[in-house]
PDB file of C-alpha atoms and ligand atoms in Angstrom:
ATOM      1  CA  MET A 190     117.308 101.658 110.152  1.00  0.00           C
ATOM      2  CA  SER A 191     115.731 102.660 106.876  1.00  0.00           C
ATOM      3  CA  ASN A 192     113.397  99.610 107.066  1.00  0.00           C
ATOM      4  CA  ASP A 193     111.396 101.381 109.748  1.00  0.00           C
ATOM      5  CA  ARG A 194     110.548 104.120 107.313  1.00  0.00           C
ATOM      6  CA  TYR A 195     107.308 103.913 105.344  1.00  0.00           C
ATOM      7  CA  LEU A 196     107.648 103.966 101.660  1.00  0.00           C
ATOM      8  CA  THR A 197     104.878 106.189 100.302  1.00  0.00           C
ATOM      9  CA  PHE A 198     103.060 105.709  97.002  1.00  0.00           C
ATOM     10  CA  ALA A 199     100.981 108.372  95.220  1.00  0.00           C
ATOM     11  CA  LEU A 200      98.591 106.738  92.837  1.00  0.00           C
ATOM     12  CA  CYS A 201      96.532 108.416  90.105  1.00  0.00           C
ATOM     13  CA  LYS A 202      92.839 108.078  91.079  1.00  0.00           C
ATOM     14  CA  GLY A 203      90.718 105.789  88.936  1.00  0.00           C
ATOM     15  CA  ARG A 204      91.586 102.913  86.543  1.00  0.00           C
ATOM     16  CA  LEU A 205      95.336 103.364  86.825  1.00  0.00           C
ATOM     17  CA  ALA A 206      95.161 103.035  90.639  1.00  0.00           C
ATOM     18  CA  ASP A 207      93.009  99.921  90.350  1.00  0.00           C
ATOM     19  CA  ARG A 208      95.404  98.312  87.932  1.00  0.00           C
ATOM     20  CA  THR A 209      98.341  99.242  90.095  1.00  0.00           C
ATOM     21  CA  LEU A 210      96.788  97.616  93.162  1.00  0.00           C
ATOM     22  CA  GLU A 211      96.099  94.462  91.152  1.00  0.00           C
ATOM     23  CA  LEU A 212      99.747  94.369  90.099  1.00  0.00           C
ATOM     24  CA  LEU A 213     100.912  94.871  93.707  1.00  0.00           C
ATOM     25  CA  GLU A 214      98.537  92.053  94.870  1.00  0.00           C
ATOM     26  CA  GLN A 215     100.177  89.732  92.345  1.00  0.00           C
ATOM     27  CA  ILE A 216     103.448  90.211  94.167  1.00  0.00           C
ATOM     28  CA  GLY A 217     101.879  89.822  97.573  1.00  0.00           C
ATOM     29  CA  ILE A 218     101.342  93.434  98.546  1.00  0.00           C
ATOM     30  CA  THR A 219      97.763  94.069  99.577  1.00  0.00           C
ATOM     31  CA  CYS A 220      95.971  96.968 101.056  1.00  0.00           C
ATOM     32  CA  GLU A 221      92.530  95.897 102.070  1.00  0.00           C
ATOM     33  CA  GLU A 222      91.373  99.301 103.390  1.00  0.00           C
ATOM     34  CA  MET A 223      91.866 100.798  99.963  1.00  0.00           C
ATOM     35  CA  LYS A 224      89.318  98.484  98.312  1.00  0.00           C
ATOM     36  CA  ASP A 225      86.458 100.050 100.276  1.00  0.00           C
ATOM     37  CA  LYS A 226      85.029 102.407  97.669  1.00  0.00           C
ATOM     38  CA  ASN A 227      82.808 104.162 100.237  1.00  0.00           C
ATOM     39  CA  SER A 228      85.665 105.219 102.418  1.00  0.00           C
ATOM     40  CA  ARG A 229      86.639 108.902 102.517  1.00  0.00           C
ATOM     41  CA  LYS A 230      89.957 108.074 104.013  1.00  0.00           C
ATOM     42  CA  LEU A 231      92.863 109.559 102.098  1.00  0.00           C
ATOM     43  CA  ILE A 232      95.867 107.521 103.304  1.00  0.00           C
ATOM     44  CA  PHE A 233      96.083 103.759 103.502  1.00  0.00           C
ATOM     45  CA  VAL A 234      98.736 101.738 105.266  1.00  0.00           C
ATOM     46  CA  ASN A 235     100.181  98.310 104.928  1.00  0.00           C
ATOM     47  CA  GLU A 236     101.829  97.928 108.331  1.00  0.00           C
ATOM     48  CA  GLU A 237     103.561  94.626 107.615  1.00  0.00           C
ATOM     49  CA  ARG A 238     105.513  95.898 104.631  1.00  0.00           C
ATOM     50  CA  LYS A 239     105.760  99.539 105.906  1.00  0.00           C
ATOM     51  CA  LEU A 240     104.017 100.959 102.864  1.00  0.00           C
ATOM     52  CA  ARG A 241     101.626 103.913 102.663  1.00  0.00           C
ATOM     53  CA  PHE A 242      99.351 104.715  99.705  1.00  0.00           C
ATOM     54  CA  PHE A 243      97.337 107.710  98.763  1.00  0.00           C
ATOM     55  CA  LEU A 244      95.214 108.632  95.769  1.00  0.00           C
ATOM     56  CA  SER A 245      95.444 111.961  94.003  1.00  0.00           C
ATOM     57  CA  LYS A 246      94.522 113.657  90.723  1.00  0.00           C
ATOM     58  CA  GLY A 247      96.853 112.606  87.953  1.00  0.00           C
ATOM     59  CA  PRO A 248      98.706 115.940  87.450  1.00  0.00           C
ATOM     60  CA  ASP A 249      99.412 116.072  91.236  1.00  0.00           C
ATOM     61  CA  VAL A 250     101.237 112.727  91.284  1.00  0.00           C
ATOM     62  CA  PRO A 251     104.566 114.039  89.869  1.00  0.00           C
ATOM     63  CA  THR A 252     104.295 117.048  92.185  1.00  0.00           C
ATOM     64  CA  TYR A 253     104.064 114.815  95.324  1.00  0.00           C
ATOM     65  CA  VAL A 254     106.928 112.775  94.014  1.00  0.00           C
ATOM     66  CA  GLU A 255     109.231 115.704  93.147  1.00  0.00           C
ATOM     67  CA  TYR A 256     108.891 117.168  96.616  1.00  0.00           C
ATOM     68  CA  GLY A 257     109.361 113.833  98.332  1.00  0.00           C
ATOM     69  CA  ALA A 258     105.880 113.737  99.868  1.00  0.00           C
ATOM     70  CA  ALA A 259     105.621 110.421  98.047  1.00  0.00           C
ATOM     71  CA  ASP A 260     108.645 108.268  97.280  1.00  0.00           C
ATOM     72  CA  ILE A 261     106.987 106.526  94.357  1.00  0.00           C
ATOM     73  CA  GLY A 262     104.161 107.518  91.949  1.00  0.00           C
ATOM     74  CA  VAL A 263     102.122 105.785  89.328  1.00  0.00           C
ATOM     75  CA  VAL A 264     100.775 107.979  86.539  1.00  0.00           C
ATOM     76  CA  GLY A 265     100.372 108.086  82.777  1.00  0.00           C
ATOM     77  CA  ARG A 266     103.285 109.127  80.617  1.00  0.00           C
ATOM     78  CA  ASP A 267     101.103 111.974  79.238  1.00  0.00           C
ATOM     79  CA  THR A 268     101.034 113.533  82.724  1.00  0.00           C
ATOM     80  CA  ILE A 269     104.771 113.014  83.244  1.00  0.00           C
ATOM     81  CA  LEU A 270     105.583 114.792  79.963  1.00  0.00           C
ATOM     82  CA  GLU A 271     103.155 117.586  80.611  1.00  0.00           C
ATOM     83  CA  GLU A 272     104.214 118.255  84.171  1.00  0.00           C
ATOM     84  CA  ASN A 273     107.961 117.916  83.403  1.00  0.00           C
ATOM     85  CA  ARG A 274     108.943 117.435  87.108  1.00  0.00           C
ATOM     86  CA  ASN A 275     112.307 116.366  88.475  1.00  0.00           C
ATOM     87  CA  VAL A 276     111.513 112.619  88.984  1.00  0.00           C
ATOM     88  CA  TYR A 277     113.041 109.396  87.745  1.00  0.00           C
ATOM     89  CA  GLU A 278     110.879 107.191  85.495  1.00  0.00           C
ATOM     90  CA  VAL A 279     111.823 103.696  86.453  1.00  0.00           C
ATOM     91  CA  LEU A 280     109.263 101.296  84.926  1.00  0.00           C
ATOM     92  CA  ASP A 281     106.740 101.070  82.098  1.00  0.00           C
ATOM     93  CA  LEU A 282     103.860  99.180  83.791  1.00  0.00           C
ATOM     94  CA  GLY A 283     102.442  98.202  80.408  1.00  0.00           C
ATOM     95  CA  PHE A 284      98.779  99.083  81.022  1.00  0.00           C
ATOM     96  CA  GLY A 285      96.874 102.189  80.064  1.00  0.00           C
ATOM     97  CA  ARG A 286      98.358 101.999  76.583  1.00  0.00           C
ATOM     98  CA  CYS A 287      97.258 104.747  74.201  1.00  0.00           C
ATOM     99  CA  ARG A 288      98.806 107.444  71.962  1.00  0.00           C
ATOM    100  CA  MET A 289      99.182 111.170  72.077  1.00  0.00           C
ATOM    101  CA  CYS A 290      98.071 112.542  68.706  1.00  0.00           C
ATOM    102  CA  VAL A 291      97.238 115.597  66.644  1.00  0.00           C
ATOM    103  CA  CYS A 292      93.655 115.101  65.597  1.00  0.00           C
ATOM    104  CA  GLY A 293      91.111 117.015  63.557  1.00  0.00           C
ATOM    105  CA  PRO A 294      88.912 116.904  60.556  1.00  0.00           C
ATOM    106  CA  ALA A 295      90.497 115.386  57.416  1.00  0.00           C
ATOM    107  CA  GLY A 296      90.604 118.886  55.889  1.00  0.00           C
ATOM    108  CA  ALA A 297      93.059 120.102  58.504  1.00  0.00           C
ATOM    109  CA  ARG A 298      95.763 117.802  57.110  1.00  0.00           C
ATOM    110  CA  ASP A 299      96.862 120.487  54.595  1.00  0.00           C
ATOM    111  CA  LEU A 300      97.180 123.155  57.367  1.00  0.00           C
ATOM    112  CA  LEU A 301      99.749 120.869  59.059  1.00  0.00           C
ATOM    113  CA  LEU A 302     101.579 120.160  55.851  1.00  0.00           C
ATOM    114  CA  HIS A 303     101.923 123.821  54.933  1.00  0.00           C
ATOM    115  CA  HIS A 304     102.946 124.952  58.445  1.00  0.00           C
ATOM    116  CA  GLU A 305     100.038 127.407  58.611  1.00  0.00           C
ATOM    117  CA  ARG A 306      99.584 129.405  61.893  1.00  0.00           C
ATOM    118  CA  ILE A 307      96.740 127.296  63.281  1.00  0.00           C
ATOM    119  CA  ARG A 308      94.873 127.047  66.542  1.00  0.00           C
ATOM    120  CA  VAL A 309      95.557 123.904  68.653  1.00  0.00           C
ATOM    121  CA  ALA A 310      93.247 123.085  71.562  1.00  0.00           C
ATOM    122  CA  SER A 311      94.559 120.719  74.237  1.00  0.00           C
ATOM    123  CA  LYS A 312      94.518 119.593  77.830  1.00  0.00           C
ATOM    124  CA  TYR A 313      98.252 119.240  77.346  1.00  0.00           C
ATOM    125  CA  PRO A 314      99.588 122.731  76.334  1.00  0.00           C
ATOM    126  CA  ASN A 315     103.233 121.879  77.172  1.00  0.00           C
ATOM    127  CA  ILE A 316     103.201 118.655  75.035  1.00  0.00           C
ATOM    128  CA  ALA A 317     101.472 120.527  72.246  1.00  0.00           C
ATOM    129  CA  LYS A 318     103.943 123.448  72.463  1.00  0.00           C
ATOM    130  CA  ASP A 319     106.988 121.127  72.461  1.00  0.00           C
ATOM    131  CA  TYR A 320     105.657 119.173  69.472  1.00  0.00           C
ATOM    132  CA  PHE A 321     104.745 122.130  67.266  1.00  0.00           C
ATOM    133  CA  TYR A 322     107.592 124.472  68.242  1.00  0.00           C
ATOM    134  CA  ASN A 323     110.583 122.161  68.892  1.00  0.00           C
ATOM    135  CA  LYS A 324     109.823 119.172  66.660  1.00  0.00           C
ATOM    136  CA  LYS A 325     107.813 120.583  63.776  1.00  0.00           C
ATOM    137  CA  HIS A 326     109.129 124.138  63.933  1.00  0.00           C
ATOM    138  CA  GLN A 327     105.582 125.433  63.312  1.00  0.00           C
ATOM    139  CA  THR A 328     104.234 128.503  65.007  1.00  0.00           C
ATOM    140  CA  VAL A 329     100.728 127.842  66.421  1.00  0.00           C
ATOM    141  CA  ASP A 330      98.311 129.326  68.925  1.00  0.00           C
ATOM    142  CA  ILE A 331      97.687 126.920  71.790  1.00  0.00           C
ATOM    143  CA  ILE A 332      94.404 126.992  73.662  1.00  0.00           C
ATOM    144  CA  LYS A 333      94.194 125.177  76.965  1.00  0.00           C
ATOM    145  CA  LEU A 334      90.983 123.151  77.621  1.00  0.00           C
ATOM    146  CA  ASN A 335      90.134 120.946  80.570  1.00  0.00           C
ATOM    147  CA  GLY A 336      88.313 118.082  78.867  1.00  0.00           C
ATOM    148  CA  SER A 337      86.013 117.123  75.970  1.00  0.00           C
ATOM    149  CA  VAL A 338      88.775 118.529  73.773  1.00  0.00           C
ATOM    150  CA  GLU A 339      87.209 117.016  70.647  1.00  0.00           C
ATOM    151  CA  LEU A 340      84.687 119.890  70.792  1.00  0.00           C
ATOM    152  CA  GLY A 341      87.473 122.271  69.723  1.00  0.00           C
ATOM    153  CA  PRO A 342      87.254 121.740  65.934  1.00  0.00           C
ATOM    154  CA  LEU A 343      83.481 120.959  66.081  1.00  0.00           C
ATOM    155  CA  VAL A 344      82.569 124.386  67.370  1.00  0.00           C
ATOM    156  CA  GLU A 345      85.408 126.109  65.495  1.00  0.00           C
ATOM    157  CA  LEU A 346      87.411 127.048  68.581  1.00  0.00           C
ATOM    158  CA  SER A 347      90.483 125.411  67.039  1.00  0.00           C
ATOM    159  CA  ASP A 348      91.716 123.822  63.781  1.00  0.00           C
ATOM    160  CA  VAL A 349      93.097 120.727  65.472  1.00  0.00           C
ATOM    161  CA  ILE A 350      93.543 119.171  68.962  1.00  0.00           C
ATOM    162  CA  VAL A 351      96.372 117.420  70.708  1.00  0.00           C
ATOM    163  CA  ASP A 352      94.833 114.648  72.755  1.00  0.00           C
ATOM    164  CA  ILE A 353      94.967 111.027  73.879  1.00  0.00           C
ATOM    165  CA  VAL A 354      93.612 108.403  71.504  1.00  0.00           C
ATOM    166  CA  GLU A 355      92.839 105.005  72.934  1.00  0.00           C
ATOM    167  CA  THR A 356      90.190 103.101  70.902  1.00  0.00           C
ATOM    168  CA  GLY A 357      89.617 106.018  68.509  1.00  0.00           C
ATOM    169  CA  SER A 358      85.833 105.899  69.003  1.00  0.00           C
ATOM    170  CA  THR A 359      85.493 109.447  70.368  1.00  0.00           C
ATOM    171  CA  LEU A 360      87.170 110.670  67.192  1.00  0.00           C
ATOM    172  CA  ARG A 361      85.066 108.516  64.861  1.00  0.00           C
ATOM    173  CA  GLU A 362      81.842 109.454  66.536  1.00  0.00           C
ATOM    174  CA  ASN A 363      82.628 113.075  66.006  1.00  0.00           C
ATOM    175  CA  GLY A 364      83.940 112.965  62.418  1.00  0.00           C
ATOM    176  CA  LEU A 365      87.592 113.547  63.437  1.00  0.00           C
ATOM    177  CA  GLU A 366      90.702 111.523  62.709  1.00  0.00           C
ATOM    178  CA  VAL A 367      94.333 111.066  63.743  1.00  0.00           C
ATOM    179  CA  LEU A 368      96.472 113.434  61.615  1.00  0.00           C
ATOM    180  CA  GLU A 369      99.837 112.953  63.247  1.00  0.00           C
ATOM    181  CA  GLU A 370     101.107 110.696  66.044  1.00  0.00           C
ATOM    182  CA  ILE A 371     103.214 112.416  68.737  1.00  0.00           C
ATOM    183  CA  CYS A 372     104.183 109.501  71.024  1.00  0.00           C
ATOM    184  CA  PRO A 373     103.024 106.261  72.596  1.00  0.00           C
ATOM    185  CA  LEU A 374     101.769 106.400  76.230  1.00  0.00           C
ATOM    186  CA  SER A 375     101.228 104.035  79.114  1.00  0.00           C
ATOM    187  CA  ALA A 376     101.334 103.956  82.911  1.00  0.00           C
ATOM    188  CA  ARG A 377     104.810 104.562  84.386  1.00  0.00           C
ATOM    189  CA  MET A 378     106.326 104.242  87.834  1.00  0.00           C
ATOM    190  CA  ILE A 379     108.270 107.367  88.914  1.00  0.00           C
ATOM    191  CA  VAL A 380     110.523 107.800  91.918  1.00  0.00           C
ATOM    192  CA  ASN A 381     111.792 110.767  93.863  1.00  0.00           C
ATOM    193  CA  PRO A 382     115.597 111.151  93.187  1.00  0.00           C
ATOM    194  CA  VAL A 383     116.528 111.356  96.866  1.00  0.00           C
ATOM    195  CA  SER A 384     114.367 108.353  97.767  1.00  0.00           C
ATOM    196  CA  MET A 385     116.105 106.430  94.947  1.00  0.00           C
ATOM    197  CA  GLN A 386     119.411 107.016  96.734  1.00  0.00           C
ATOM    198  CA  MET A 387     118.192 106.491 100.275  1.00  0.00           C
ATOM    199  CA  GLU A 388     116.048 103.452  99.619  1.00  0.00           C
ATOM    200  CA  THR A 389     117.766 101.935  96.612  1.00  0.00           C
ATOM    201  CA  GLU A 390     117.460  98.298  97.771  1.00  0.00           C
ATOM    202  CA  ARG A 391     113.751  98.476  98.664  1.00  0.00           C
ATOM    203  CA  ILE A 392     112.808 100.381  95.487  1.00  0.00           C
ATOM    204  CA  LYS A 393     114.888  98.171  93.250  1.00  0.00           C
ATOM    205  CA  GLY A 394     113.473  95.069  94.922  1.00  0.00           C
ATOM    206  CA  LEU A 395     109.966  96.300  94.320  1.00  0.00           C
ATOM    207  CA  VAL A 396     110.617  97.249  90.642  1.00  0.00           C
ATOM    208  CA  ASN A 397     112.203  93.839  90.008  1.00  0.00           C
ATOM    209  CA  SER A 398     109.279  91.920  91.585  1.00  0.00           C
ATOM    210  CA  ILE A 399     106.761  93.922  89.587  1.00  0.00           C
ATOM    211  CA  ARG A 400     108.748  93.367  86.394  1.00  0.00           C
ATOM    212  CA  ALA A 401     109.055  89.633  87.092  1.00  0.00           C
ATOM    213  CA  GLY A 402     105.308  89.445  87.865  1.00  0.00           C
ATOM    214  CA  ARG A 403     104.461  91.099  84.598  1.00  0.00           C
ATOM    215  CA  GLU A 404     106.767  88.854  82.648  1.00  0.00           C
ATOM    216  CA  ALA A 405     105.284  85.680  84.292  1.00  0.00           C
ATOM    217  CA  ASP A 406     101.882  86.999  83.206  1.00  0.00           C
ATOM    218  CA  ARG A 407     102.975  87.120  79.558  1.00  0.00           C
ATOM    219  CA  VAL A 408     103.962  83.468  79.379  1.00  0.00           C
TER     220      VAL A 408
HETATM  221  C1  PRP B  97      90.072 110.773  76.870  1.00  0.00           C
HETATM  222  C2  PRP B  97      90.679 111.566  75.711  1.00  0.00           C
HETATM  223  C3  PRP B  97      89.719 111.325  74.607  1.00  0.00           C
HETATM  224  C4  PRP B  97      89.199 109.908  74.856  1.00  0.00           C
HETATM  225  C5  PRP B  97      89.934 108.926  73.930  1.00  0.00           C
HETATM  226  O1  PRP B  97      89.092 111.547  77.469  1.00  0.00           O
HETATM  227  O2  PRP B  97      90.799 112.948  76.087  1.00  0.00           O
HETATM  228  O3  PRP B  97      88.621 112.261  74.696  1.00  0.00           O
HETATM  229  O4  PRP B  97      89.490 109.594  76.248  1.00  0.00           O
HETATM  230  O5  PRP B  97      89.539 107.638  74.098  1.00  0.00           O
HETATM  231  P1  PRP B  97      88.992 106.774  72.857  1.00  0.00           P
HETATM  232  O6  PRP B  97      90.015 106.897  71.782  1.00  0.00           O
HETATM  233  O7  PRP B  97      88.950 105.344  73.404  1.00  0.00           O
HETATM  234  O8  PRP B  97      87.657 107.303  72.470  1.00  0.00           O
HETATM  235  P2  PRP B  97      88.438 111.226  78.896  1.00  0.00           P
HETATM  236  O9  PRP B  97      87.443 110.171  78.737  1.00  0.00           O
HETATM  237  O10 PRP B  97      89.548 110.950  79.854  1.00  0.00           O
HETATM  238  O11 PRP B  97      87.693 112.530  79.293  1.00  0.00           O
HETATM  239  P3  PRP B  97      87.963 114.051  78.983  1.00  0.00           P
HETATM  240  O12 PRP B  97      87.471 114.301  77.574  1.00  0.00           O
HETATM  241  O13 PRP B  97      87.104 114.832  79.947  1.00  0.00           O
HETATM  242  O14 PRP B  97      89.387 114.358  79.137  1.00  0.00           O
END
């Protein structure tokens, strides 16, 4: 009976969704409609496998999955940590690798060492708060920004930032550096806890095929 039910995927718009679709193609799951970049359609269906896909903004992916509007989501670990939703993380997809770091001018290193009350700008206020308050036991003022966070120290809005570092070129070009590393990041597959119980076989099958596809790629 459960095979008649569509399994719904929420994918984070952009590069992560493209990489996820490539991965699914490798294991024989295609969704041709989704490749049409000019389409304004929001939901795409693979009738044969009874799968549905939709694209959303990254921070909304864990929300759709927690409420069961999507059974499965693919999103960066940064977003999973920041949103802190009730979802199961079932697979590290291995792409989108980068690091969450405290960054700033070299001179800010001392402020971190001496546990000064500093200003921290970030698109990830919950991750920043957890790191400074719970791990470092340092009281700081956190300022939420929505992007181009590296501007924070440059225009003296903040002493440091908590942000994603991938190649490090944004930092270098702006005279900033990694001061402390918080955690490694990559794309993860998340699952709604009820879906995991109701559709265990289908979801496990999918996870195992993706894992096997990735391992075959490595050899
Ligand atoms: C991200 C991140 C850094 C940059 C890091 O920003 O916030 O600014 O990429 O990458 P790099 O180490 O390879 O330079 P994104 O491009 O997503 O835009 P945003 O600044 O608007 O968040």
